PDB file of C-alpha atoms in Angstrom:
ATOM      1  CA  UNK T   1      -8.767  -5.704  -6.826  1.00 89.00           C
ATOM      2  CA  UNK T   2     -11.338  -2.849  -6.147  1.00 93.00           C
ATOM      3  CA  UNK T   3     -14.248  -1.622  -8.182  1.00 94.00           C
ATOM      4  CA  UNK T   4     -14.179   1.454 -10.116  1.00 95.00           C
ATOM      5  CA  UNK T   5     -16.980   2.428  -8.025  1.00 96.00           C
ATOM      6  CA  UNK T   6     -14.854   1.885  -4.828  1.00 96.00           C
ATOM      7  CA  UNK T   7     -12.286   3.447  -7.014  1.00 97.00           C
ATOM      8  CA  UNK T   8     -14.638   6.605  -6.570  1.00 97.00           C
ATOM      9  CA  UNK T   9     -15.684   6.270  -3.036  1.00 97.00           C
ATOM     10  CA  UNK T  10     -12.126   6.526  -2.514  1.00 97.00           C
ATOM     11  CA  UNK T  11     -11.563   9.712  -4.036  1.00 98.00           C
ATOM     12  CA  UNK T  12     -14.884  11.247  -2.568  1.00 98.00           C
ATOM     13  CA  UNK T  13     -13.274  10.394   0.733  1.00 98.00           C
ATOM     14  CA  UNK T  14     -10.132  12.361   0.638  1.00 97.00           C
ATOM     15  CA  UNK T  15     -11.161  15.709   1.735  1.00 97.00           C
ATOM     16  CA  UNK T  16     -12.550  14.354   5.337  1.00 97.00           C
ATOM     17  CA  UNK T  17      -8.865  12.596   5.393  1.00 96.00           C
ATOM     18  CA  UNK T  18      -6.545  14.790   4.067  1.00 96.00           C
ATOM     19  CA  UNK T  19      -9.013  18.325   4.736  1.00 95.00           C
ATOM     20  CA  UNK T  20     -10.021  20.165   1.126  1.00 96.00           C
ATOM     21  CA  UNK T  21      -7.153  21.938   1.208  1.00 96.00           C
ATOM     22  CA  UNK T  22      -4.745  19.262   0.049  1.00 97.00           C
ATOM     23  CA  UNK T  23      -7.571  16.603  -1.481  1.00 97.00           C
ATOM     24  CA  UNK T  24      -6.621  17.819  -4.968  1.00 97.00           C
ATOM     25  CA  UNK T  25      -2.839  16.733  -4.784  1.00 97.00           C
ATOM     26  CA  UNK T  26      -3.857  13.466  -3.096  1.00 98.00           C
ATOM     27  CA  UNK T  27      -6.688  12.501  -5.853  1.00 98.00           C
ATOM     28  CA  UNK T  28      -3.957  13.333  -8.105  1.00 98.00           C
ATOM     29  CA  UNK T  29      -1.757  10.570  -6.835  1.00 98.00           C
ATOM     30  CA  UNK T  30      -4.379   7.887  -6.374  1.00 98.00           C
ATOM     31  CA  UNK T  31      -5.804   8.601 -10.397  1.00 98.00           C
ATOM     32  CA  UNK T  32      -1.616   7.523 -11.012  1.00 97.00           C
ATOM     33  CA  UNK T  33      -1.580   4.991  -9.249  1.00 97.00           C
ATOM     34  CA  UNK T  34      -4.759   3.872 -10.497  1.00 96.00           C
ATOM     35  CA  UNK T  35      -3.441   4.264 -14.070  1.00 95.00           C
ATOM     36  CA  UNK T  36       0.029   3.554 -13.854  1.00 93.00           C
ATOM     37  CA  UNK T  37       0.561   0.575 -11.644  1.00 91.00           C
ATOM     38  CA  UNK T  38       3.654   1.878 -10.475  1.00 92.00           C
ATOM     39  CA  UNK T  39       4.240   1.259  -6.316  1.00 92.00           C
ATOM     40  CA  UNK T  40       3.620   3.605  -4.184  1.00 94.00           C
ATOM     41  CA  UNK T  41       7.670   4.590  -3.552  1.00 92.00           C
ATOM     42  CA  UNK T  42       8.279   4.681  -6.718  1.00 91.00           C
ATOM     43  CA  UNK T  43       5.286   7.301  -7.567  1.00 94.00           C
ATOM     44  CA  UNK T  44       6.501   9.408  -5.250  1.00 94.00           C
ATOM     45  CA  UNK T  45       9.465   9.420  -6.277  1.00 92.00           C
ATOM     46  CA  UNK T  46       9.026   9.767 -10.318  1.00 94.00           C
ATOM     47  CA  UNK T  47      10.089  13.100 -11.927  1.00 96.00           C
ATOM     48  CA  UNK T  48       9.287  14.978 -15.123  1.00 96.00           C
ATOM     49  CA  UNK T  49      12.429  16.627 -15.435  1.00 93.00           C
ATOM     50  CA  UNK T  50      15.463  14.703 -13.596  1.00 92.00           C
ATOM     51  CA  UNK T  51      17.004  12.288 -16.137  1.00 89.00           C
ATOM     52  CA  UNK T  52      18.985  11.146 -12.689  1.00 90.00           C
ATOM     53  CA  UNK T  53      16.075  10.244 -11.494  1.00 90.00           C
ATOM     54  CA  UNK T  54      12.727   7.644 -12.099  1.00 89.00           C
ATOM     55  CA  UNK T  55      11.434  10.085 -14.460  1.00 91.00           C
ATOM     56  CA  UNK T  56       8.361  10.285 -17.696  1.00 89.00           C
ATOM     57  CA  UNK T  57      10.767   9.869 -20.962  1.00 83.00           C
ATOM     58  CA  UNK T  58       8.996  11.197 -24.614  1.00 82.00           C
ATOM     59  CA  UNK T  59       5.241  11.717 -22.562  1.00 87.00           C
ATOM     60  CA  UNK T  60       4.112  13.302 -26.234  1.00 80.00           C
ATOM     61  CA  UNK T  61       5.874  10.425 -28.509  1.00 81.00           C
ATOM     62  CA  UNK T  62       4.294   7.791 -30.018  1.00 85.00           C
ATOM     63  CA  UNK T  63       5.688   5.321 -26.835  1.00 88.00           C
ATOM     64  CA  UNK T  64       5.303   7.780 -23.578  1.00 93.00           C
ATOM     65  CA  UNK T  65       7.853   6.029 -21.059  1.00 92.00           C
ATOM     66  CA  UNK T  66       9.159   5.501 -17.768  1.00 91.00           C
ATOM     67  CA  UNK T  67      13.322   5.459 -17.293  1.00 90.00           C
ATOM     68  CA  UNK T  68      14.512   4.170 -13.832  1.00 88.00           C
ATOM     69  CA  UNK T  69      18.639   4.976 -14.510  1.00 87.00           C
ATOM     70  CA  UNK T  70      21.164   2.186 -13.819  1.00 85.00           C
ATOM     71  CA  UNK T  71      22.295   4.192 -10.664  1.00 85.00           C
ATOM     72  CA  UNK T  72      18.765   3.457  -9.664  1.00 79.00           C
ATOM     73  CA  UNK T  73      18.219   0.020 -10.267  1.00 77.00           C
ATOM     74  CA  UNK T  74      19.210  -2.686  -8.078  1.00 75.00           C
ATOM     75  CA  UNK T  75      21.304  -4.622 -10.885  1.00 82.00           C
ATOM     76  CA  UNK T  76      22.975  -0.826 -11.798  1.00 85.00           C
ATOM     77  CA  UNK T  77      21.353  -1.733 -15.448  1.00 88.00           C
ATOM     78  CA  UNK T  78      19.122   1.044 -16.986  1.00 87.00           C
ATOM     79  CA  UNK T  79      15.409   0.406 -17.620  1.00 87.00           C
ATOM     80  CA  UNK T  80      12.948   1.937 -19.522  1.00 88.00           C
ATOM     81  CA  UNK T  81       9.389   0.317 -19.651  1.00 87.00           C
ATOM     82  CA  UNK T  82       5.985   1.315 -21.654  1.00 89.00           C
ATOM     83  CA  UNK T  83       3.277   3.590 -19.933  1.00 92.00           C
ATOM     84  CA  UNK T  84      -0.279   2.482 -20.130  1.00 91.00           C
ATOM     85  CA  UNK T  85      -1.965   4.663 -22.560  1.00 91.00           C
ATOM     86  CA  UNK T  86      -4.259   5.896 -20.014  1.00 92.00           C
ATOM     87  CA  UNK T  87      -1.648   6.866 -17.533  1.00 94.00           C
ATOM     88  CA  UNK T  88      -0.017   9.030 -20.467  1.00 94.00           C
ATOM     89  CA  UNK T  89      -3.335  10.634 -21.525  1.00 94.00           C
ATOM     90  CA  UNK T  90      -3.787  11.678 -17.687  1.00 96.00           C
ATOM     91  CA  UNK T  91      -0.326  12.555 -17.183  1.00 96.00           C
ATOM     92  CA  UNK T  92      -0.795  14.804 -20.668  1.00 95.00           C
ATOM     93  CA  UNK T  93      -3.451  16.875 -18.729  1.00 95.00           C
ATOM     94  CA  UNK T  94      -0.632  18.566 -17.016  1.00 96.00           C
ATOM     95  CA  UNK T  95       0.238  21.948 -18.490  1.00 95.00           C
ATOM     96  CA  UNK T  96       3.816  21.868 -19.726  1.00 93.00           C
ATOM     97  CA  UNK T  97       4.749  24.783 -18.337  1.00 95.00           C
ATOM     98  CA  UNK T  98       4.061  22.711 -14.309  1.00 95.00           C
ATOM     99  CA  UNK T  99       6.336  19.253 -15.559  1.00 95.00           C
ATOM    100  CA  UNK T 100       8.914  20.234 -13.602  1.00 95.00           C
ATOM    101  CA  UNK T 101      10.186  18.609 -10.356  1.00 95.00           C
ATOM    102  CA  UNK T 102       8.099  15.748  -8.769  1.00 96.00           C
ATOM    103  CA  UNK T 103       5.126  14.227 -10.788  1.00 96.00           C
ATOM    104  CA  UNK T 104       3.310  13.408  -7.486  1.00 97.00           C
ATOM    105  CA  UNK T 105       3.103  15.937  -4.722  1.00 96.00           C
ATOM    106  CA  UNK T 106       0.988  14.855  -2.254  1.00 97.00           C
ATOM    107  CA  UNK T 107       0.930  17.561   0.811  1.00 95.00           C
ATOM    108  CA  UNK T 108      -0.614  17.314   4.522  1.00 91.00           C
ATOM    109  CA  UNK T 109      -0.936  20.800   6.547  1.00 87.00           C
ATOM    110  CA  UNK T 110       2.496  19.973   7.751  1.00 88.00           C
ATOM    111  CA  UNK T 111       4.436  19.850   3.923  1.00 89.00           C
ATOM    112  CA  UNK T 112       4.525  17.578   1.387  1.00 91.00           C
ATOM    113  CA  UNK T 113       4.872  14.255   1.934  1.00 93.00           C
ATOM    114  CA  UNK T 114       7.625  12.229   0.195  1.00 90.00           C
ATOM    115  CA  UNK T 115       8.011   9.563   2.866  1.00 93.00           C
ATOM    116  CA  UNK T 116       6.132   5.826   1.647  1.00 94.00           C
ATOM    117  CA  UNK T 117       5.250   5.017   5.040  1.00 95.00           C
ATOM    118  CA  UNK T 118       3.591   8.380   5.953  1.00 95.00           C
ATOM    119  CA  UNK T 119       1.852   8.468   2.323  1.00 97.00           C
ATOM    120  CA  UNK T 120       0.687   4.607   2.875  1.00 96.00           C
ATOM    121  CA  UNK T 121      -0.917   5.920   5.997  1.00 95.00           C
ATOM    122  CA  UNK T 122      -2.678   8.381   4.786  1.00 96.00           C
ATOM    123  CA  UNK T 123      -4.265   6.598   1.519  1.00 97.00           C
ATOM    124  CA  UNK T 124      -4.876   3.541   4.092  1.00 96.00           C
ATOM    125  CA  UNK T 125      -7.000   6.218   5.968  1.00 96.00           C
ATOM    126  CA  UNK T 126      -8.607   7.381   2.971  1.00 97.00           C
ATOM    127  CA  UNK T 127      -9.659   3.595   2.078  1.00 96.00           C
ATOM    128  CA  UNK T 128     -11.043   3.336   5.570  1.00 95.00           C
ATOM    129  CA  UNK T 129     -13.282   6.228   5.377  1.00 97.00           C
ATOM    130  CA  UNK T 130     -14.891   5.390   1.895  1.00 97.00           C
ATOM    131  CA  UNK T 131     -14.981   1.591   3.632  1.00 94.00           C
ATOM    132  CA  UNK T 132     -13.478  -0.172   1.046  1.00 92.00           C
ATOM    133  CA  UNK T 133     -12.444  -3.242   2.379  1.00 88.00           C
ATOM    134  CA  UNK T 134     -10.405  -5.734   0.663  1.00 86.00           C
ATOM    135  CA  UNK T 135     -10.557  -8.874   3.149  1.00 85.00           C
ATOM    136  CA  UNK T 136     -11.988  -9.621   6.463  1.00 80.00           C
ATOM    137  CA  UNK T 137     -11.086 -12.421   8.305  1.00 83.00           C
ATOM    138  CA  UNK T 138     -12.603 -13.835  11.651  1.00 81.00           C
ATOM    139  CA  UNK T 139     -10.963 -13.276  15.181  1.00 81.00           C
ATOM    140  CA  UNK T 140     -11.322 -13.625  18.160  1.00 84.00           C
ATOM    141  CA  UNK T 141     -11.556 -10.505  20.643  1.00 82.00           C
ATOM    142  CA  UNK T 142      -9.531 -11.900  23.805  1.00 83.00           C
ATOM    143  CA  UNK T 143     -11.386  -9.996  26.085  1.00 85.00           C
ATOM    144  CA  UNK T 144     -14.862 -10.364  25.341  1.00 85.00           C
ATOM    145  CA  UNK T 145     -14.611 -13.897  23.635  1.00 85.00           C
ATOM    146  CA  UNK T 146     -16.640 -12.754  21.067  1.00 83.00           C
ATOM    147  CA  UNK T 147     -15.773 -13.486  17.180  1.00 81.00           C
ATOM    148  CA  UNK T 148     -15.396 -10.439  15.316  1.00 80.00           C
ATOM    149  CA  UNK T 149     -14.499  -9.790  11.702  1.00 78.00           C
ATOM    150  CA  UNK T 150     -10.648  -7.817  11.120  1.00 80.00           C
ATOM    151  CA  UNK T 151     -11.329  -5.879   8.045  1.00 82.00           C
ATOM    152  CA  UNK T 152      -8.272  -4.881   6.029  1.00 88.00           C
ATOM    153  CA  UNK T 153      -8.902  -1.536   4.164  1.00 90.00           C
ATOM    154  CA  UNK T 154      -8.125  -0.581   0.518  1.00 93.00           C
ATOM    155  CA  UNK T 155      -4.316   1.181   0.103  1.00 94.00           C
ATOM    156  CA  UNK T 156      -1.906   2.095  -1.783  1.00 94.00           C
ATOM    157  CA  UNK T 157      -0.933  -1.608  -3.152  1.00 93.00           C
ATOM    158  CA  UNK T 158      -4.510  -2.672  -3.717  1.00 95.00           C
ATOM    159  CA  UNK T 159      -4.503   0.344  -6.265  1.00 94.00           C
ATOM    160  CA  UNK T 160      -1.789  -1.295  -8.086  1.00 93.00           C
ATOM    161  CA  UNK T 161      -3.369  -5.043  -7.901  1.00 93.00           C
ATOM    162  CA  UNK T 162      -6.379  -3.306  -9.416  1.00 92.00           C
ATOM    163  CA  UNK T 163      -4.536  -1.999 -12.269  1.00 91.00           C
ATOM    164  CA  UNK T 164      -2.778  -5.203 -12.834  1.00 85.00           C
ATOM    165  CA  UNK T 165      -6.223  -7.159 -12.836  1.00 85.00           C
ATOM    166  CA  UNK T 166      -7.572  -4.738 -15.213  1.00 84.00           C
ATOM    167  CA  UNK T 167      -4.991  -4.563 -17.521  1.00 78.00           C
ATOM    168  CA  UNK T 168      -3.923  -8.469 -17.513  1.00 72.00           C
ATOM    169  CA  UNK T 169      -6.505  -9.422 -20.108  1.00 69.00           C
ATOM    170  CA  UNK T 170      -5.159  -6.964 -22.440  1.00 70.00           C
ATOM    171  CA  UNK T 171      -1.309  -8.581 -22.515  1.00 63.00           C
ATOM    172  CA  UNK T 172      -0.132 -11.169 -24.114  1.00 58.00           C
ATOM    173  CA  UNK T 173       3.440 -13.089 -22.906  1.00 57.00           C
ATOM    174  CA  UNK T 174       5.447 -14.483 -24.752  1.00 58.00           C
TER     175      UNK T 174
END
């Protein structure tokens, strides 16, 4: 898992990824996935408004929700599972009158970007840049002979190992 203060080098990074323009939308989707714990595919593909859809069920009720319909679902069985209550207060901040469509909009200067592997990319980059780095294990360089460290950067999934981590102590099985 990464630290909260990683958490926040990660989000100071995004403009010299992603260019000011589009840093909002893109620190928009990391703070979900840092308080949902959903995967990245399934963020990007979670709607406010599209009950065909992975979509935010009752976000004002006493149990805010997300639905995944059975069409959905691998075993064609409907699901709906419990948000975190910080995911629903941040998902809250969102004027009614803009839950509509996607949840998560995440644009580079060439659209938005709906594809996993090109928005995996991009929050890799972003974990690069702040230098987050989850592991580093030695190699060797073939051509020099020299041992060198491969660093593995912060992404998309480490954001969701993070909220599991954090979150763990707080539920009980059965």
């Amino acid at each position: 898992p990464i630290s909260r203060g990683e958490f926040e080098r990660m989000l100071a990074a995004t403009a010299s990824v992603v260019g000011q323009q589009h840093a909002a939308s893109w620190r928009f989707l990391l703070r979900g996935l840092w308080r949902s714990g959903l995967r990245l595919g399934e963020s990007l593909q979670l709607y406010w408004d599209r009950p065909d859809k992975f979509h935010v069920v009752d976000l004002d009720g006493k149990f805010p929700l997300f639905r995944i319909p059975g069409e959905l679902d691998k075993g064609s069985k409907s699901h709906s599972f419990p948000m975190a209550p910080d995911c629903a207060e941040f998902l809250r901040k969102v004027p009614v009158a803009r839950r509509k469509g996607r949840v998560f909009r995440p644009r580079t200067v060439s659209g938005p970007v709906h594809n996993v592997a090109s928005a995996s990319a991009v929050i890799s980059a972003i974990g690069q840049a702040a230098g987050v780095v989850v592991s580093a294990k030695p190699r060797c360089n073939r051509r020099t002979g020299q041992v060198e460290q491969k660093r593995k950067f912060s992404s998309a999934h480490d954001l969701r190992r993070t909220f599991a981590f954090r979150w763990s102590p707080r539920v009980s099985l059965p």
